[in-house]
XYZ file of C-alpha atoms in Angstrom:
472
model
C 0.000 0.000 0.000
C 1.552 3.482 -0.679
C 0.678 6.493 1.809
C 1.010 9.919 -0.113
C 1.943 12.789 2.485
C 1.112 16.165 2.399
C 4.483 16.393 1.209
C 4.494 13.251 -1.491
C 1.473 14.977 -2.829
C 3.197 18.500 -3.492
C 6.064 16.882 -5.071
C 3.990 15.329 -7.088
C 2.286 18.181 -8.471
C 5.914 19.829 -8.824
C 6.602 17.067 -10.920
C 3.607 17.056 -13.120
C 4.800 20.639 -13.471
C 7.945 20.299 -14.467
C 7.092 17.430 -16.684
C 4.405 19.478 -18.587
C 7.283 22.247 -18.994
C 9.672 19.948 -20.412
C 7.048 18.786 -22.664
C 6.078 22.383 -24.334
C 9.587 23.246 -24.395
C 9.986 20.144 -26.549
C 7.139 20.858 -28.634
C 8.649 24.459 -29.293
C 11.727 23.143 -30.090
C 10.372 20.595 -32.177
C 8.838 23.498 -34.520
C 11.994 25.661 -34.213
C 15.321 23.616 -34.536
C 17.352 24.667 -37.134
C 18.630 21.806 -39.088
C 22.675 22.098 -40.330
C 24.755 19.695 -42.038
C 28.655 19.865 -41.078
C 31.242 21.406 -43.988
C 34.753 21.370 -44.062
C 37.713 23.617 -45.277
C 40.723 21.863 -46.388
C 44.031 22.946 -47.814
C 45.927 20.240 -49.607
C 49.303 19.293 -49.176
C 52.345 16.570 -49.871
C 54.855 15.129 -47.910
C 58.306 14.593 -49.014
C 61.382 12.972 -48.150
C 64.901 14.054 -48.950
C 68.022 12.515 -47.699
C 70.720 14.519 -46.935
C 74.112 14.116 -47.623
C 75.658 17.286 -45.121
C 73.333 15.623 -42.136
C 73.455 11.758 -43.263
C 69.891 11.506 -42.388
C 66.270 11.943 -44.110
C 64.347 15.177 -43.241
C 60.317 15.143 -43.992
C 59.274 18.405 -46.310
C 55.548 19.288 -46.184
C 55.057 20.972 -49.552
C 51.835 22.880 -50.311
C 51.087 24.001 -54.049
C 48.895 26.864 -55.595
C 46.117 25.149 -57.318
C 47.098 25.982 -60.843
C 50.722 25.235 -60.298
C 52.752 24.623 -63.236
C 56.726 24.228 -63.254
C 56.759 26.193 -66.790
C 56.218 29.083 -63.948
C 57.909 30.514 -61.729
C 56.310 31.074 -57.717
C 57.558 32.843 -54.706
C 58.057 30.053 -52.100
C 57.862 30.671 -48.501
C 60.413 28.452 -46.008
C 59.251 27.551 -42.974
C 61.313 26.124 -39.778
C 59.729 23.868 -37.241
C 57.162 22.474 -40.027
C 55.397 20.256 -37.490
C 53.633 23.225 -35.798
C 54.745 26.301 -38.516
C 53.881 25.087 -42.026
C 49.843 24.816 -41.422
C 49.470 28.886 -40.583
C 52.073 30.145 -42.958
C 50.038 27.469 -45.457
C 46.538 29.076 -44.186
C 47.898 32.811 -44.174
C 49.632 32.646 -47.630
C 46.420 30.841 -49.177
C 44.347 33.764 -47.693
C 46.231 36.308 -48.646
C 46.662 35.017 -52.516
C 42.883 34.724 -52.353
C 42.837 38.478 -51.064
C 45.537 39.198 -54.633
C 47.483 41.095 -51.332
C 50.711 38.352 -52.264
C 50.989 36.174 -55.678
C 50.420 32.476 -55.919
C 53.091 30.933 -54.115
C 54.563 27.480 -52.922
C 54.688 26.843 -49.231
C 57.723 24.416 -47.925
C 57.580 22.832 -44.164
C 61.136 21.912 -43.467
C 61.514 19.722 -40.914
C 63.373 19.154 -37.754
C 64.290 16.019 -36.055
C 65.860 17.759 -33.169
C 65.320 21.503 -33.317
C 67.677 22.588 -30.727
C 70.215 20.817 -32.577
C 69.575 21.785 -35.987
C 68.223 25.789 -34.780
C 70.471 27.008 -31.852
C 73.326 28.737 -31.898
C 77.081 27.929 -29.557
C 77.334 29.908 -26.344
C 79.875 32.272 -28.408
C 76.503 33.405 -30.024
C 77.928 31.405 -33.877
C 76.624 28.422 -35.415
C 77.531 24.977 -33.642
C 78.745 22.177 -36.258
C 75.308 21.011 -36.165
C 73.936 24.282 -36.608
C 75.922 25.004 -39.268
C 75.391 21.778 -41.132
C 72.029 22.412 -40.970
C 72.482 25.714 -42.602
C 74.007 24.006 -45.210
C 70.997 21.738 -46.375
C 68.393 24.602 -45.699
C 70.386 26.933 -48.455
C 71.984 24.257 -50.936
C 70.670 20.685 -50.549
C 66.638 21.794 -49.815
C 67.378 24.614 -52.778
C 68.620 22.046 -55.411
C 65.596 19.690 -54.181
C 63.312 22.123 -55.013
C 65.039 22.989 -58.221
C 65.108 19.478 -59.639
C 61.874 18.350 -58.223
C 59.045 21.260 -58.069
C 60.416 24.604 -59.777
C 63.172 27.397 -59.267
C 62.124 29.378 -56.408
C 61.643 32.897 -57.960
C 61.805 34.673 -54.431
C 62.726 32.888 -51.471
C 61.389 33.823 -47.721
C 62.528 32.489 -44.767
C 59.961 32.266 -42.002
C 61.046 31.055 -38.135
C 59.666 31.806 -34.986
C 61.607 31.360 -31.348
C 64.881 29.602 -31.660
C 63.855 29.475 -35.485
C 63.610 33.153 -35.397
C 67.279 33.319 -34.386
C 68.537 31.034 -36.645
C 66.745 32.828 -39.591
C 68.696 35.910 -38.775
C 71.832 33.738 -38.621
C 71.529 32.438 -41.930
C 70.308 35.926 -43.297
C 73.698 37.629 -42.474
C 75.479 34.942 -44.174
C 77.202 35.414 -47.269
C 76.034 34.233 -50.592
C 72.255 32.939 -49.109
C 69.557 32.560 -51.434
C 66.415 34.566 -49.245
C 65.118 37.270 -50.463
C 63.031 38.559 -47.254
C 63.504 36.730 -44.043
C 60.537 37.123 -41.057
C 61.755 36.731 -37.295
C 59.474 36.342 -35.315
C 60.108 36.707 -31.698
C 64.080 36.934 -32.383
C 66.838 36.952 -29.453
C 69.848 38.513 -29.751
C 72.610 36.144 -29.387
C 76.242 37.094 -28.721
C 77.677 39.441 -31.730
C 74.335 39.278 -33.690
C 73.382 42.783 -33.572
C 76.784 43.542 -35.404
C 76.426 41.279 -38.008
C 72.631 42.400 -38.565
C 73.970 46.335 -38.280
C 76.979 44.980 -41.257
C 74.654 43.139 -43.083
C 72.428 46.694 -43.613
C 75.338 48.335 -44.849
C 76.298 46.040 -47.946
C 75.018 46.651 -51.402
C 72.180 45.062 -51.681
C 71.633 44.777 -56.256
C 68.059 43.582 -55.560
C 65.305 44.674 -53.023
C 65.662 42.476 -49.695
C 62.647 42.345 -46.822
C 63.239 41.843 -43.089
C 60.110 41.571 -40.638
C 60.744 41.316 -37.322
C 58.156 41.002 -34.290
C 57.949 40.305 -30.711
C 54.886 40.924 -28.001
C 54.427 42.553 -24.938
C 53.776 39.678 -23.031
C 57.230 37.685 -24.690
C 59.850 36.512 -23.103
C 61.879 39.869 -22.246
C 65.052 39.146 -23.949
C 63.282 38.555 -27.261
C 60.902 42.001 -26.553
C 64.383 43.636 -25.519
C 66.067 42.736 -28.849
C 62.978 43.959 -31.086
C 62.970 47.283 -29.638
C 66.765 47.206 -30.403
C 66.622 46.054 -33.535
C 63.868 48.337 -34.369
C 66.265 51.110 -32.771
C 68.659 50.039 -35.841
C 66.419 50.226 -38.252
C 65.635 53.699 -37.619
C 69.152 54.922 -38.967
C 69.732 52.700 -41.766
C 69.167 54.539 -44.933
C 69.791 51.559 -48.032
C 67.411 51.985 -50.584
C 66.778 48.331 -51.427
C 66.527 47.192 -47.976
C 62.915 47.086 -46.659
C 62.922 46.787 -43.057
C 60.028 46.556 -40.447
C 58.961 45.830 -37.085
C 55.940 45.208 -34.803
C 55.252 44.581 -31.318
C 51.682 43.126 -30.289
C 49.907 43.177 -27.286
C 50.360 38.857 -27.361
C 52.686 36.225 -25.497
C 55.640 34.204 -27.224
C 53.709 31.716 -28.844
C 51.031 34.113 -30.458
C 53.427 36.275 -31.790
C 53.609 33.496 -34.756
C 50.082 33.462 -35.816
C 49.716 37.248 -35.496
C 52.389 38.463 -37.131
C 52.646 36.098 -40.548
C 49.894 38.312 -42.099
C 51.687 41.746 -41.640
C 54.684 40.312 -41.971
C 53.772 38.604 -45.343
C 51.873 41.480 -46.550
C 54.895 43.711 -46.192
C 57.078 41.611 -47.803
C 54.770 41.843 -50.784
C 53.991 45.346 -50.743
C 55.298 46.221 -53.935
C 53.181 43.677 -55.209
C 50.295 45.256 -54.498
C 48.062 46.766 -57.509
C 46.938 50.402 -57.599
C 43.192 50.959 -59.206
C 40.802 53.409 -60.184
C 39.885 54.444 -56.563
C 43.230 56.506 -56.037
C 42.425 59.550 -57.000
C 45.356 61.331 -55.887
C 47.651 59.052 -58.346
C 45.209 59.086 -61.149
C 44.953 63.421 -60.907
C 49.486 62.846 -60.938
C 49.414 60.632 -63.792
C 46.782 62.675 -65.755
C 48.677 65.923 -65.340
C 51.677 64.048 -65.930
C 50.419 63.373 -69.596
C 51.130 59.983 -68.543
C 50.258 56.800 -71.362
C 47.974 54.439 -69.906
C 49.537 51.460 -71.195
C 53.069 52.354 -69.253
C 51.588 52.372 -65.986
C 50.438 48.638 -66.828
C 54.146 47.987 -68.361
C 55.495 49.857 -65.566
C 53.727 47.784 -62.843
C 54.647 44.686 -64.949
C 58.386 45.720 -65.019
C 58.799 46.247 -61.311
C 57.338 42.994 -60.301
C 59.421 41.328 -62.331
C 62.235 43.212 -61.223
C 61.873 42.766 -57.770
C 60.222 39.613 -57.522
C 61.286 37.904 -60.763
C 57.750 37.136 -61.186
C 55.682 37.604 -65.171
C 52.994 38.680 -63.396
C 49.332 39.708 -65.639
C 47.577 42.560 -63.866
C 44.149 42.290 -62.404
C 40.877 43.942 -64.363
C 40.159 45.594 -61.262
C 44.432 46.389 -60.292
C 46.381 48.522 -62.498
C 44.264 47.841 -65.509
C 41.765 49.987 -63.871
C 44.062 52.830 -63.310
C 45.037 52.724 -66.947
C 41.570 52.867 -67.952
C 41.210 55.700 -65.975
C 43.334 58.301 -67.186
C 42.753 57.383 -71.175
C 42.274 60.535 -72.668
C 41.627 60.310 -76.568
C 40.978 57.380 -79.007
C 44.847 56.450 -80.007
C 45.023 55.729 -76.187
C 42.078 53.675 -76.367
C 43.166 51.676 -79.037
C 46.516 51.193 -77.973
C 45.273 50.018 -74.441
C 42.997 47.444 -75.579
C 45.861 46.036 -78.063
C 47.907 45.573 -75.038
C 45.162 44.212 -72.826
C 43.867 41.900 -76.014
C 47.825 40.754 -76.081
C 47.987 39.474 -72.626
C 44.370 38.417 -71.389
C 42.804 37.727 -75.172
C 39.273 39.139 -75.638
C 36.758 38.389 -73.444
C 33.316 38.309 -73.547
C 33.710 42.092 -72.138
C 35.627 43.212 -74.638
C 33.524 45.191 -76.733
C 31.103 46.503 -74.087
C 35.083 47.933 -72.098
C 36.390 49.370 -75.345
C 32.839 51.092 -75.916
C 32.875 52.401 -72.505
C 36.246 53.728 -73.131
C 35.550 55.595 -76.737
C 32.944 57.427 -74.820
C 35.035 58.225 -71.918
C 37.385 59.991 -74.431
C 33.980 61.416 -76.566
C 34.810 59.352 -79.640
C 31.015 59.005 -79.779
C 30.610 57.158 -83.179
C 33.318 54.298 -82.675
C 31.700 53.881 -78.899
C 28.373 53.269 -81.105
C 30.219 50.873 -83.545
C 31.350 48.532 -80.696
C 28.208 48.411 -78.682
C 26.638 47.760 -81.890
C 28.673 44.755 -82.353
C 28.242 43.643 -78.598
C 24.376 43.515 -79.518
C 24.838 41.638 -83.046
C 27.376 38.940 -81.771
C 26.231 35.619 -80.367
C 27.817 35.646 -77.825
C 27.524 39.478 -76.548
C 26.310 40.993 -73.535
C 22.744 41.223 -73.643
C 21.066 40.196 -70.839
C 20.174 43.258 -69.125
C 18.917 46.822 -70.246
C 21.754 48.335 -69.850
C 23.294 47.035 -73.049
C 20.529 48.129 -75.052
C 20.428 51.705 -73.612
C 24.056 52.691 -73.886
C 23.323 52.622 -77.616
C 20.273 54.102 -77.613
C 21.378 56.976 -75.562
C 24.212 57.400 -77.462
C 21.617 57.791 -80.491
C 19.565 60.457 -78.755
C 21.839 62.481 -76.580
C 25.768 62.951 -77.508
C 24.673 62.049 -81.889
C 21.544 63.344 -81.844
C 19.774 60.967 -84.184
C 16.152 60.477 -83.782
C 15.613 58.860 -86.577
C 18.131 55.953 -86.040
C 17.110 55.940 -82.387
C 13.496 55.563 -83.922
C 14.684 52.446 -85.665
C 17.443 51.000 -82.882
C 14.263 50.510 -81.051
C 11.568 49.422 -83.635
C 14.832 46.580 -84.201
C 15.425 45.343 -81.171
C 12.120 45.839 -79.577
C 10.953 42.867 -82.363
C 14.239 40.734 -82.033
C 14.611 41.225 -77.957
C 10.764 41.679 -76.804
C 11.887 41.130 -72.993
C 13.126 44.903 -73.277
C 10.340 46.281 -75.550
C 8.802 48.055 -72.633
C 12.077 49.856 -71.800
C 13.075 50.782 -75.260
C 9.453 52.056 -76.369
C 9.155 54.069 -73.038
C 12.812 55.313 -73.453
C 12.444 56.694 -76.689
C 9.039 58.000 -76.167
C 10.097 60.042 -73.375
C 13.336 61.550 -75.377
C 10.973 62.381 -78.147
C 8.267 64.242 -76.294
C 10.812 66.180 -73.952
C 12.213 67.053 -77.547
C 9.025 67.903 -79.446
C 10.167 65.510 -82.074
C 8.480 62.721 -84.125
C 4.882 63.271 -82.735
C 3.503 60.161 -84.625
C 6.371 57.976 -83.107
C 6.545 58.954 -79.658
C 2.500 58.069 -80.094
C 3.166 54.575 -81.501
C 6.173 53.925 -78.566
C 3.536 55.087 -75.667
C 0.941 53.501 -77.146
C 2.639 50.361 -77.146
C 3.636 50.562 -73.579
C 0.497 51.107 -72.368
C -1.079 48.807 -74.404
C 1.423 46.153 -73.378
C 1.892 47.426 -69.537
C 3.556 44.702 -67.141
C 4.650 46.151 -63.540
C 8.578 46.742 -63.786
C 11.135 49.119 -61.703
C 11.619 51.278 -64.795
C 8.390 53.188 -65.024
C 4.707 53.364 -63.632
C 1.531 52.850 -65.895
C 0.639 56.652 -64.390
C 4.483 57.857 -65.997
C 3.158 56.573 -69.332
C -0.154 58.162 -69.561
C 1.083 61.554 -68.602
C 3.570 61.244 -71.277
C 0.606 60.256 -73.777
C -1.126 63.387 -72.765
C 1.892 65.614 -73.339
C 1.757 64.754 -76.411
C 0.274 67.786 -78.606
């Protein structure tokens, strides 16, 4: 037999509460889950092996590839030291960055260390140790001739190591005869005698542009804070021309300083690669009153990339192609421009609808008309919106001043495009009555829209009857 209690019974109807709570929470939830799926972001990569002859022993290489990689090219390839924890964010950073066109397509190598206090630190005399230096060796020739034979010539070579690796980068940046072309420390330490040979290495002649990025935070390990602000101290007074030289301190600890610094730190390495574009209108007004020809500034961009970074680099649409565009100024320009464009991306499907755009930027009124003409008539034009159609037709009314054409540009491609009859009948309608011209056609263009009203976003059925009614 069960005896309920005064108590028993309240805790029951607590429970039938709660229970009836749970129950309409379900039911709500029921109607309002949102369903998902999961998705993933990978980056593919390889993993080599290469024996080495200077450390008798095999060393894993993590290599990482731009997608359209091809070894007729040539890439920038970024180094990294202490690949088991270093090659996935430079890999990450670099493939966001190429995505953001801030750096070129470029080839990523992990390099491997089986014992990285061997291979990275330096003697207590503040110079390499045997193994040190050995390991020197197959970072700058062996790793170099692997990549040679086996993947391409690296066109500019960046060294990237944090910590101990950060030290040893500098190391091997102050030697004689390396092959890096911008080295990034990141959270360096001065050994013994290395701010010399840093302070002699920015006083050599340097016949191409070098890069040197160091950083450090403000919650790292003092010594390596200490010998950023010192090094940074250095930088101030060295005047070289081709020697870039940067540093940054971030409010981060030792280990963070990695992560947080590779995007600055690549970035600035790659800051001449960076395109200019139309939205500069400080450089545009110099180049303008500088008579300047648009196609130089693309051959002049081209030429400096190459010459820095030994890269054949094609310019963006929306880069230094855009400045160009910009500034043309008469129709020999024009031509010229799209010649050279035409020569390195081909015609696109853009083509005539850009060099239209650009006759009439430069008032060559009748040639603009010619091209957007043969936008409309080929196959494989740009027709799919309005647009297309009124360029032309206001070309015809406004800067030619042809009624009569613009009369039949619309009675054409009213019949062969009826999807923009409405537009083109209203269009011309309106030019004609706000011009007193063509009574009997502006008539038969209202009259058809009227007649064949649909709602649309270009004009009301209200918009068409008052223009019937202007109509004298």
């Amino acid at each position: 037999m069960v005896i309920a209690t005064a108590f028993n019974l309240k805790a029951l109807k607590m429970n039938k509460l709660f229970l009836s709570v749970i129950l309409i929470f379900l039911i709500h939830t029921a109607h309002t889950q949102v369903r998902s799926s999961a998705a993933t972001i990978s980056y593919d990569y390889r993993i080599d092996t290469l024996y080495s002859d200077t450390l008798k022993e095999t060393r894993l290489i993590k290599v990482a590839l731009p997608e359209e990689f091809s070894r007729e090219k040539t890439y920038p390839v970024f180094i990294t030291l202490d690949a088991s924890w270093m090659f996935e964010p430079v890999m990450v950073t670099v493939k966001q960055l190429t995505e953001a066109k801030v750096i070129p397509s470029s080839i990523v190598i992990g390099v491997q260390s089986n014992n990285r206090s061997k291979d990275l630190r330096m003697g207590s005399d503040g110079g390499f140790t045997t193994a040190s230096r050995a390991f020197c060796h197959y970072l700058t020739k062996e790793l170099f001739a692997y990549l040679s034979n086996n993947i391409t010539m690296p066109a500019f070579p960046v060294l990237i190591g944090h910590s101990d690796g950060a030290v040893f980068s500098q190391k091997a940046m102050v030697q004689p005869g390396q092959p890096f072309r911008a080295v990034l420390s990141l959270s360096p330490q001065l050994e013994k005698g290395l701010l010399q040979e840093i302070k002699t290495f920015t006083e050599q002649n340097f016949p191409d542009q070098f890069y040197h990025f160091i950083a450090s935070g403000t919650k790292d390990a003092t010594g390596r804070l200490k010998a950023v602000i010192v090094e940074d101290s250095l930088f101030k007074t060295v005047q070289n021309p081709n020697l870039h030289l940067k540093s940054a301190i971030y409010e981060v600890d030792h280990f963070a300083v990695a992560n947080r610094a590779l995007t600055d730190g690549i970035a600035f390495v790659f800051e001449d690669f960076l395109e200019d574009n139309d939205w500069n209108e400080a450089l545009l007004d110099s180049l303008r009153k500088a008579g300047t020809n648009p196609v130089d500034v693309v051959k002049a961009y081209r030429q400096k990339v190459k010459r820095i970074y030994n890269l054949d680099i094609i310019p963006r649409e929306e880069g230094v192609f855009s400045t160009a565009f910009a500034i043309l100024s008469n129709k020999k320009q024009v031509e010229d421009f799209f010649a050279y464009k035409a020569e390195l991306l081909g015609r696109d499907k853009f083509y005539n609808t850009s060099f239209a755009q650009a006759l009439e930027l430069v008032k060559a009124y009748e040639d603009a008309l010619q091209y957007w003409n043969n936008n409309l008539e080929d196959p494989n034009g740009q027709t799919g919106i309005f647009f297309y159609f009124q360029r032309p037709l206001n070309l015809l009314m406004n800067q030619l001043s042809r009624p009569k054409e613009a009369i039949e540009f619309v009675k054409k491609w009213s019949a062969k495009r009826p999807e923009f009859a409405l537009y083109l009948n209203y269009t011309i309608a309106r030019y004609l009555v706000d011009k007193k011209l063509e009574k009997k056609e502006a008539r038969r263009a209202i009259d058809y829209c009227i007649e064949n009203f649909k709602p649309n976003g270009f004009f009301k059925m209200e918009d068409a009857q008052k223009l019937k009614d202007a109509i004298k």
